[in-house]
CSV table of C-alpha atoms in Angstrom, one decimal:
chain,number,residue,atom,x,y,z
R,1,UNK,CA,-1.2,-17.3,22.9
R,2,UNK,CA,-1.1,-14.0,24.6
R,3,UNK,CA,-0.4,-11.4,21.8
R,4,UNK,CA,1.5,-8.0,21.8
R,5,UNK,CA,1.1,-5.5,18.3
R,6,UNK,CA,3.4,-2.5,18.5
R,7,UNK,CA,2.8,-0.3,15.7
R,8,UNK,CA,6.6,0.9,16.1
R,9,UNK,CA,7.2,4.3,14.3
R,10,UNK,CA,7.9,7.7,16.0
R,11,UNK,CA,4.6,9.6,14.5
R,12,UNK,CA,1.4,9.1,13.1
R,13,UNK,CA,0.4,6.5,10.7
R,14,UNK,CA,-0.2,5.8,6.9
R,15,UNK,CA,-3.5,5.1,5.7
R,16,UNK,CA,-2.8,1.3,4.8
R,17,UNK,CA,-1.4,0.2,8.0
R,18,UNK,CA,-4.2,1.9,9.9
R,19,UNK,CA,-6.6,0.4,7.8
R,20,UNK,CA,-4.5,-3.6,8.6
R,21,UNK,CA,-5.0,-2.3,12.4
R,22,UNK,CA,-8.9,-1.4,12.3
R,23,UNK,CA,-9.9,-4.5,10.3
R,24,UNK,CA,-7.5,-7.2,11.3
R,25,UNK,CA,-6.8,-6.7,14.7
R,26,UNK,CA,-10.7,-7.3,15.9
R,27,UNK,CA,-10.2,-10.6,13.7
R,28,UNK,CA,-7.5,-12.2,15.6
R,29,UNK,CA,-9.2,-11.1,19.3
R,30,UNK,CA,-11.8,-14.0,17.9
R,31,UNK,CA,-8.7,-15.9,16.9
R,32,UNK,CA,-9.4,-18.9,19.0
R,33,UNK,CA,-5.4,-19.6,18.7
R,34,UNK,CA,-5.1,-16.0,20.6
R,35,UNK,CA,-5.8,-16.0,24.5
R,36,UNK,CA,-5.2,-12.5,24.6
R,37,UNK,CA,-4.7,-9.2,22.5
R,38,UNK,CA,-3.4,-5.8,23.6
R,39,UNK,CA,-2.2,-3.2,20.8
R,40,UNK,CA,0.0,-0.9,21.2
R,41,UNK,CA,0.6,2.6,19.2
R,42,UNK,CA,1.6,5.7,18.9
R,43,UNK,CA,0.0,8.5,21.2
R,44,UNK,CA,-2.9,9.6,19.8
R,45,UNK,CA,-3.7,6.5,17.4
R,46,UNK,CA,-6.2,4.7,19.5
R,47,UNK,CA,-9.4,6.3,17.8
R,48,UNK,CA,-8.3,3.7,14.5
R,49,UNK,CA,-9.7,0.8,16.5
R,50,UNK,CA,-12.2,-0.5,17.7
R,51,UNK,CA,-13.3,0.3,21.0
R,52,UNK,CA,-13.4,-3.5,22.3
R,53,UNK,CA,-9.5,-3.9,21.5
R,54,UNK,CA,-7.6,-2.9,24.5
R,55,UNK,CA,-5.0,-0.5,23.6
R,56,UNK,CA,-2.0,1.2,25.1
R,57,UNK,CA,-0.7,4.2,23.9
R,58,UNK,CA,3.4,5.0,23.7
R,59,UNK,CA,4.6,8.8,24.2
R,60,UNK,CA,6.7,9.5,20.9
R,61,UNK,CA,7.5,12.8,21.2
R,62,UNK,CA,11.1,12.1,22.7
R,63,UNK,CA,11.6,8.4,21.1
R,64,UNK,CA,14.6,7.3,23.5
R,65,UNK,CA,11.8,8.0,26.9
R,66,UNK,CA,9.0,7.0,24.9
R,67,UNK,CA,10.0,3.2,23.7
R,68,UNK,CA,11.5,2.9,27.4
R,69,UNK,CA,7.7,3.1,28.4
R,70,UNK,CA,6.7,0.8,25.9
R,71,UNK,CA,9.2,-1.4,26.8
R,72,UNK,CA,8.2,-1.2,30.9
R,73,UNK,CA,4.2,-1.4,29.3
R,74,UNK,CA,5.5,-4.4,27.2
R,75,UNK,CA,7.4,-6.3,30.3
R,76,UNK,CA,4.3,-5.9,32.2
R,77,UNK,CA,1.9,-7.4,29.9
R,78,UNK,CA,4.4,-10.1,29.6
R,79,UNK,CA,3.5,-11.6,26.1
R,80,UNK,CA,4.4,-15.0,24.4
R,81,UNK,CA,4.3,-13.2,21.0
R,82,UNK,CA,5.5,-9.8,19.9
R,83,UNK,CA,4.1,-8.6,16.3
R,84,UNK,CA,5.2,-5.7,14.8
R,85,UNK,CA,3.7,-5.0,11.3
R,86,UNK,CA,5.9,-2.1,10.5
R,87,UNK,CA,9.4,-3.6,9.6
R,88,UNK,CA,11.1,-2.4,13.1
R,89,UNK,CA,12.8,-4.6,16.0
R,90,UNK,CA,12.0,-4.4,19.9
R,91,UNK,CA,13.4,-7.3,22.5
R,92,UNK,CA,10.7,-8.0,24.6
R,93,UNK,CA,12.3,-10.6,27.1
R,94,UNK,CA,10.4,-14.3,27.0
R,95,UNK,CA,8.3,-13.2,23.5
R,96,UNK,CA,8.7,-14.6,20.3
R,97,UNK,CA,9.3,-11.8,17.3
R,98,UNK,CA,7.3,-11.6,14.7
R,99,UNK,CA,8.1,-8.4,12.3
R,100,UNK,CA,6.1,-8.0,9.0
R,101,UNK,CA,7.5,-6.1,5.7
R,102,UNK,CA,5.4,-3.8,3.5
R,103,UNK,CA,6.8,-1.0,2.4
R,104,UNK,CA,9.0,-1.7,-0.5
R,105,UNK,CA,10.1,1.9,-1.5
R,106,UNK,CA,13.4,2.4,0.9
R,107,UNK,CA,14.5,-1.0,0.1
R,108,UNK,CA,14.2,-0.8,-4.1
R,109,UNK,CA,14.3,3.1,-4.7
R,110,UNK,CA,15.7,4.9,-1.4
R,111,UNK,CA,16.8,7.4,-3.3
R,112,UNK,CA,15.0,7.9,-6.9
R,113,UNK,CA,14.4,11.5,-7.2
R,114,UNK,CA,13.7,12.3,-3.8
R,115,UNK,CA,14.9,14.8,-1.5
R,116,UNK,CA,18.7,14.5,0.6
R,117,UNK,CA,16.1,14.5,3.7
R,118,UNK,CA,14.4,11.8,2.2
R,119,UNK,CA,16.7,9.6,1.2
R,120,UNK,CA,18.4,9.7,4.3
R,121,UNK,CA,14.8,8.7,6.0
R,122,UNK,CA,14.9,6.0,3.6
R,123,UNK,CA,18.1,4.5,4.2
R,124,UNK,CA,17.4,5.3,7.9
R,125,UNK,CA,13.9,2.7,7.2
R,126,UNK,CA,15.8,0.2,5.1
R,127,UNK,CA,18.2,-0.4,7.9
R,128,UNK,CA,15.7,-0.6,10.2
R,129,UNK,CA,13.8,-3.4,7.6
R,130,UNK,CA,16.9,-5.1,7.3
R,131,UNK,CA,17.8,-5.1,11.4
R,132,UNK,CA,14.2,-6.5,11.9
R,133,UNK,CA,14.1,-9.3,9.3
R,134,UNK,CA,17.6,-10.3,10.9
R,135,UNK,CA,16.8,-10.3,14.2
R,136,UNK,CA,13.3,-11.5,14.3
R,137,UNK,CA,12.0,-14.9,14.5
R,138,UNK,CA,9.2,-14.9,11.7
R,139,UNK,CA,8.8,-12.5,9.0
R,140,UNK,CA,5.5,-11.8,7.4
R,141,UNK,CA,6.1,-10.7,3.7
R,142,UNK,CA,2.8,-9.2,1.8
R,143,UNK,CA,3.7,-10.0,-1.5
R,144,UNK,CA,5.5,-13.1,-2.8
R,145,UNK,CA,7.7,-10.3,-4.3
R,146,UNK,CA,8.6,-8.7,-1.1
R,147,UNK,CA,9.1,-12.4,0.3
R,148,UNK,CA,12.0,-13.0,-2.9
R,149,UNK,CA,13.3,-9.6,-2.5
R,150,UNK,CA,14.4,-10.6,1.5
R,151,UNK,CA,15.6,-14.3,0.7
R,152,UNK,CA,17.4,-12.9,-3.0
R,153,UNK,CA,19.0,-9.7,-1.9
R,154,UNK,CA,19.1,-10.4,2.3
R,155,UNK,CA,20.1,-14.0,1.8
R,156,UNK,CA,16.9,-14.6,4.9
R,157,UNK,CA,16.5,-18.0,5.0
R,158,UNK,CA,13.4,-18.9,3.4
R,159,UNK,CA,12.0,-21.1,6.1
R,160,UNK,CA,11.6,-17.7,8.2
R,161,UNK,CA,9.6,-16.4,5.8
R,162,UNK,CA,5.6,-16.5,5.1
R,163,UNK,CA,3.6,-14.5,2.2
R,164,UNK,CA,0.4,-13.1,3.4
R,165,UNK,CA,-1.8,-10.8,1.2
R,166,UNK,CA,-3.6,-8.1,2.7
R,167,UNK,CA,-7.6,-8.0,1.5
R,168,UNK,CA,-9.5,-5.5,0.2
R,169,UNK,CA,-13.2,-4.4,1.3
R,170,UNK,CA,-16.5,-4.6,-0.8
R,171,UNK,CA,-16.7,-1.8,-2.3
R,172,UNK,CA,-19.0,0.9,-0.8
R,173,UNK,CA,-22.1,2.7,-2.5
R,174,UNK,CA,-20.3,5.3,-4.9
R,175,UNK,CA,-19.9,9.1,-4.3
R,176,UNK,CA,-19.4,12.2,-7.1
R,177,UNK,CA,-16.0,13.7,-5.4
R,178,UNK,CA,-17.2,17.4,-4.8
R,179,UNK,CA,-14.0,18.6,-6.9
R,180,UNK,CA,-14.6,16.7,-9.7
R,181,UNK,CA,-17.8,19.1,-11.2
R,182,UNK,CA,-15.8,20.2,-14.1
R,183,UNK,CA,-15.4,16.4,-15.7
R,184,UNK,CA,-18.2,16.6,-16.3
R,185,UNK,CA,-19.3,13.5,-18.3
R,186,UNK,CA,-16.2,13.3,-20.6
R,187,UNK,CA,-14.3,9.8,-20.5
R,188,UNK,CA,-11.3,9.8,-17.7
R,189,UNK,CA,-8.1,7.7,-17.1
R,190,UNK,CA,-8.4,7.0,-13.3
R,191,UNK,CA,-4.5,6.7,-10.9
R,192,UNK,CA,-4.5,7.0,-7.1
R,193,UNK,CA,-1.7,7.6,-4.6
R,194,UNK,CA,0.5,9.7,-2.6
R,195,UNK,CA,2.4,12.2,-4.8
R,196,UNK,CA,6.3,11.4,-4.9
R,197,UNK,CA,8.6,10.2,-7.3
R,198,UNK,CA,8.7,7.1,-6.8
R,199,UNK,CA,5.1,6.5,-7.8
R,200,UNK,CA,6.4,7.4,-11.5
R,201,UNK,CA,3.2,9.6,-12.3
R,202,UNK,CA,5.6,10.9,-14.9
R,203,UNK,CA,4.6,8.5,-16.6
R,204,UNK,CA,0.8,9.1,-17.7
R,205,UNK,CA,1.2,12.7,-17.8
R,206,UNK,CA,3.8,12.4,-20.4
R,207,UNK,CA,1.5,9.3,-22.0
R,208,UNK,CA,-1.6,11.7,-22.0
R,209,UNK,CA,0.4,14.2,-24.5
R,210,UNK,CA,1.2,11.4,-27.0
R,211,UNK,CA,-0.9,12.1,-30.4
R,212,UNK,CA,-2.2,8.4,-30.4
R,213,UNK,CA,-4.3,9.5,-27.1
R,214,UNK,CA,-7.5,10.5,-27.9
R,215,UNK,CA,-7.6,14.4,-27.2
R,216,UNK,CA,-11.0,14.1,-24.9
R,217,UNK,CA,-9.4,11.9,-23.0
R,218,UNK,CA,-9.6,13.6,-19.0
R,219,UNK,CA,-6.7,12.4,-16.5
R,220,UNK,CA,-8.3,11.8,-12.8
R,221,UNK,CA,-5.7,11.7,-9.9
R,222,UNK,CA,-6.7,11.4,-6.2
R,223,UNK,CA,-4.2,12.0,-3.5
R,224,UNK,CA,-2.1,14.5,-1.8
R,225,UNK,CA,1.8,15.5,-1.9
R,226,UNK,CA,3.9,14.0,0.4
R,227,UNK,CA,6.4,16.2,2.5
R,228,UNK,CA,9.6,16.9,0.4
R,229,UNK,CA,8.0,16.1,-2.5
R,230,UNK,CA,6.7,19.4,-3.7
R,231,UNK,CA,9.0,20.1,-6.5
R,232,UNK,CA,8.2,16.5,-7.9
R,233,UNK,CA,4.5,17.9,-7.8
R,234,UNK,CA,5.7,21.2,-9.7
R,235,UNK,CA,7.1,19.3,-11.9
R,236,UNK,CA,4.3,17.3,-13.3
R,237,UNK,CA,2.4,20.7,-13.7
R,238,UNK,CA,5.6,21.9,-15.7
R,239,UNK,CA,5.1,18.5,-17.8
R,240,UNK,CA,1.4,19.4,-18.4
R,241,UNK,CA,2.1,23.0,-19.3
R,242,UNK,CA,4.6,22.0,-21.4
R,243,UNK,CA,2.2,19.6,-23.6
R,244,UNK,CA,-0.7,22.1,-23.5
R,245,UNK,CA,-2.6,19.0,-21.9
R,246,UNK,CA,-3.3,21.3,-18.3
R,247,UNK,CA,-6.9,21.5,-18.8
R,248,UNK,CA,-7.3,17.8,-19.2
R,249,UNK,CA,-6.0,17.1,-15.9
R,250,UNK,CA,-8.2,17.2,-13.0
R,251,UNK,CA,-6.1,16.5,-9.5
R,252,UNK,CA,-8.6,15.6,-6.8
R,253,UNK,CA,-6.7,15.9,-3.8
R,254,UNK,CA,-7.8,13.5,-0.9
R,255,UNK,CA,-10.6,11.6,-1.5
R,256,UNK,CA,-12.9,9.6,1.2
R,257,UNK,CA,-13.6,5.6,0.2
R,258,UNK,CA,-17.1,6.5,-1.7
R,259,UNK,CA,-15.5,9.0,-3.4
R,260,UNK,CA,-12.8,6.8,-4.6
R,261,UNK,CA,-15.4,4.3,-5.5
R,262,UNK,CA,-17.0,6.2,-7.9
R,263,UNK,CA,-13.7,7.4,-9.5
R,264,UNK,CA,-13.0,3.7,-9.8
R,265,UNK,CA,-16.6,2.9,-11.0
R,266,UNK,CA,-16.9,5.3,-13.4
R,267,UNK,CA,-13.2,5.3,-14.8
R,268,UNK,CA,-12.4,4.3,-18.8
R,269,UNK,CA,-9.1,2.9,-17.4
R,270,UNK,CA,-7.2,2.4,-14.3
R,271,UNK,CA,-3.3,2.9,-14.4
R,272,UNK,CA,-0.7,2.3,-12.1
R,273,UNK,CA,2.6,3.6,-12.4
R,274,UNK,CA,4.5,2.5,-9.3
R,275,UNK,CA,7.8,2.1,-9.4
R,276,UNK,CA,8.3,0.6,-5.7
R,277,UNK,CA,5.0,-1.7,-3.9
R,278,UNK,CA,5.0,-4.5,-1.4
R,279,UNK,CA,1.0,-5.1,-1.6
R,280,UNK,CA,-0.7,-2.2,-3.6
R,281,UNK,CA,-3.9,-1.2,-1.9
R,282,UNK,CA,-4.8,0.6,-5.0
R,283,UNK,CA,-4.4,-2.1,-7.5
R,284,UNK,CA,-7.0,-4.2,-4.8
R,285,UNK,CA,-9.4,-2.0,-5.2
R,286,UNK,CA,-8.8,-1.8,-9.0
R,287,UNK,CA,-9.4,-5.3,-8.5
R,288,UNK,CA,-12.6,-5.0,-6.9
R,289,UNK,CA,-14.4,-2.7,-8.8
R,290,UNK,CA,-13.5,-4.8,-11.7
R,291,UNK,CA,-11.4,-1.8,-13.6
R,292,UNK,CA,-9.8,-2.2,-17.0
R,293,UNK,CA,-6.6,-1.3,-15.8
R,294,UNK,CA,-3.0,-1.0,-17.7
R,295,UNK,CA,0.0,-1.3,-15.1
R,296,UNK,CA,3.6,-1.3,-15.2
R,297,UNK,CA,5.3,-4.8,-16.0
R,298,UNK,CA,7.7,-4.2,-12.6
R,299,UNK,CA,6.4,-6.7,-10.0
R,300,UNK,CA,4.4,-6.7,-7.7
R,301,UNK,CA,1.7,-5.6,-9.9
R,302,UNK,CA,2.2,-8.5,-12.3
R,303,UNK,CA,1.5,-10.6,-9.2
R,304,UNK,CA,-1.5,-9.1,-8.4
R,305,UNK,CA,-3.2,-8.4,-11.4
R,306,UNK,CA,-1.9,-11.5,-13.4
R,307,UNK,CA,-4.2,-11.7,-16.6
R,308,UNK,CA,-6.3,-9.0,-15.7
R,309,UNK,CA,-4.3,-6.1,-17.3
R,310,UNK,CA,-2.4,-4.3,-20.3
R,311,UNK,CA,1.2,-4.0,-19.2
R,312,UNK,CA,3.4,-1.3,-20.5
R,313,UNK,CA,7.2,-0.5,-19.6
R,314,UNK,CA,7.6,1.1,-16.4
R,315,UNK,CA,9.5,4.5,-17.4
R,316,UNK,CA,8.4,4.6,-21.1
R,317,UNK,CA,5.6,7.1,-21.5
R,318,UNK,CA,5.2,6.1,-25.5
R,319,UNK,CA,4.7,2.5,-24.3
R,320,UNK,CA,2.0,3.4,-21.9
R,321,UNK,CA,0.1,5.6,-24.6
R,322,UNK,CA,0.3,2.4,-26.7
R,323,UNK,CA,-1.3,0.0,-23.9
R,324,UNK,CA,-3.8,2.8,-22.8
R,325,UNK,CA,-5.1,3.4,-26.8
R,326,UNK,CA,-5.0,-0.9,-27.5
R,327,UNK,CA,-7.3,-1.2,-23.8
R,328,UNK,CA,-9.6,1.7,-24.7
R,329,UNK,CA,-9.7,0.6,-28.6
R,330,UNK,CA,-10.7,-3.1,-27.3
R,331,UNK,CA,-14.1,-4.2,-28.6
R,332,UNK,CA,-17.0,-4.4,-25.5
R,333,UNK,CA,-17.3,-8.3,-25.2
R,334,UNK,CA,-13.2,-7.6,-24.6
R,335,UNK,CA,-13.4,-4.8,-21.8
R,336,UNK,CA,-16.3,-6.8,-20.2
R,337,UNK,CA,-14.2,-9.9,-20.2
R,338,UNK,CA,-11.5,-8.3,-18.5
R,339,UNK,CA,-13.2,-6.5,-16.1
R,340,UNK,CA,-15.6,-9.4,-15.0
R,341,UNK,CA,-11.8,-11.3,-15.1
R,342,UNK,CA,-10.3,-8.4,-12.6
R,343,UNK,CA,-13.5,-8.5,-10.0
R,344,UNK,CA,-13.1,-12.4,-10.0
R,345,UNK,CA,-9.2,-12.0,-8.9
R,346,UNK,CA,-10.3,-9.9,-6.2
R,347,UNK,CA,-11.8,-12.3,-4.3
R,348,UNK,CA,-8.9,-13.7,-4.0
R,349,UNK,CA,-7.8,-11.3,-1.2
R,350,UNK,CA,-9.8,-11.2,1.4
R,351,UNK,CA,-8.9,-9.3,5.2
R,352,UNK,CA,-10.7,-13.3,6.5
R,353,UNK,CA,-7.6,-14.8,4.7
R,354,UNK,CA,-5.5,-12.2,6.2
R,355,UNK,CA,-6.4,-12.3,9.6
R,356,UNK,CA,-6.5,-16.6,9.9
R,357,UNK,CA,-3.3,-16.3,7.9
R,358,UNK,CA,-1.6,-14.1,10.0
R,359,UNK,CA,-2.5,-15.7,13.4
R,360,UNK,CA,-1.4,-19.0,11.7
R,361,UNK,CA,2.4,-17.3,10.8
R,362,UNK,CA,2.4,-15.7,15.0
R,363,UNK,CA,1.3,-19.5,16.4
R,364,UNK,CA,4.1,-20.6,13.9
R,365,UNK,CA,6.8,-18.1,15.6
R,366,UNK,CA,6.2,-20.5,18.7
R,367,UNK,CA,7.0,-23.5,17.4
């Protein structure tokens, strides 16, 4: 088949669907299925790939002139197959649409605590989700919870839809974060992610003040703040302050992948808060460094981790201090158990499986 990707969005792009373009994208150009691959993204975005893909890049400063080039680029190129793995529709005349869904937040919790600007983005995206699954003629779902969420709530027929898991890489040789000196070698609770409401950090910073936590206990948290969600940021400081528990909080900002290794590597416990995921990249790579982990019963994690973790109720910081104490207080055959259990799940997603899966659903959108 001769294969179109348009990375539709009018700006840059987030960290997990650049990494799906670097990794996946040179696996279906040795997709025997696929004659031909060209990928197109926003200006500026070709450096994510490889320089063996052939890639086009679309003007978005002025999206009405910009998608009318794509559109000419597109009608040029003349594919069979149009994929577009960020939940947006395009009509390319004589192709075949293939849209893909992975980004759950605008279509569980568009507006959660955030900003009026950001809810109205979010509505803005959910539209745009729903529009694409309607029109297009094979959906890709990353979780079997995105995949029930479309065919319960959009009524899309089930026979459009196909679940495939992104994968997660080995991970790479650890690296001490640079702003993590002060730990020191004190025992830490490990969480990742952007900062915004609806990742319910809330949560463990409430959890970390209950009296049934040990008081050594250090709280590690990579990522940044999202636009717009500043005063969310504030007011997890105010929650901290509040419980005298500041000093035991150590926010790493952005961290690179072998810094983020070692954070999961060396972690007492993983915890994931989320209260909106299609396919959580950091619960993969919980996963793979075989973490002890306590989660949030609200799926997808449940799909994901299965057996592998301590589930507490999303929204109930006492809960969480319950599961995080009963994990840590578990005897060392336990821990071992469950983390040899979690590395073994891993392998169970795999960017191979994601790549031959994916060209299977686009050959599929022909039929």
């Amino acid at each position: 088949m001769r294969l179109a990707v348009v990375m539709l969005t009018n700006g840059s792009l987030s960290g997990g669907a650049a990494k799906h373009l670097r990794i996946v994208m040179p696996m279906l150009a040795l997709d025997p299925r696929i004659e031909r691959i060209r990928v197109f993204v926003p200006e500026g975005s070709a450096h994510i790939l490889p320089h063996n893909i052939d890639v086009y890049e679309f003007p978005v400063s002025g999206p009405g002139s910009g998608f009318r080039k794509l559109k000419t680029a597109l009608a040029q190129y003349g594919p069979q197959v149009l994929f577009i793995p960020s939940a947006r529709y395009l009509a390319t005349p004589g192709a075949r649409t293939v849209t893909m869904v992975r980004n759950m937040e605008p279509l569980e919790t568009p507006f959660g605590g955030n900003t009026m600007i950001d809810r109205m983005k979010n509505l803005g995206r959910r539209y745009a989700a729903w529009s694409s699954c309607r029109k297009a003629d094979r959906i890709i779902a990353v979780s079997d919870h995105v995949a029930n969420y479309l065919i319960g709530r959009w009524s899309v027929p089930p026979a459009k839809v196909a679940t495939v898991y992104h994968g997660v890489e080995t991970p790479p040789e650890p690296v001490r974060p640079e702003t993590l000196q002060s730990l020191g070698n004190r025992p830490f609770v490990f969480s990742a992610g952007s900062i915004r409401p609806a990742r319910g950090l809330h949560d463990l910073v409430e959890a970390m003040a209950q009296p049934s936590v040990p008081s050594d206990l250090q709280l590690v948290f990579a990522g940044q703040v999202d636009a717009g969600a500043e005063a969310y940021e504030t007011s997890l400081h105010d929650i901290a302050e509040r419980h005298g528990i500041s000093d035991r909080i150590h926010w790493a900002g952005r961290l690179g992948h072998a810094e983020m290794s070692w954070c999961f590597k060396n972690s007492d416990l993983f915890v994931m808060t989320s209260r909106a995921e299609a396919c959580p990249n950091t619960v993969l790579e919980a996963l793979s460094h075989g973490c002890l982990s306590v989660s949030g019963a609200n799926q997808p994690m449940p799909e994901f981790f299965e057996d592998t973790a301590v589930y507490y109720d999303s929204g109930d910081p006492a809960s969480l201090a319950v599961k995080m104490v009963e994990a840590l207080n578990a005897s060392a055959s336990q821990r071992e158990e469950m983390r040899a259990a979690a590395a073994l799940r891993s392998l169970d997603f795999t960017w191979e499986t994601c790549a031959k899966r994916t060209a299977e659903e686009l050959e599929h959108s022909l039929a």
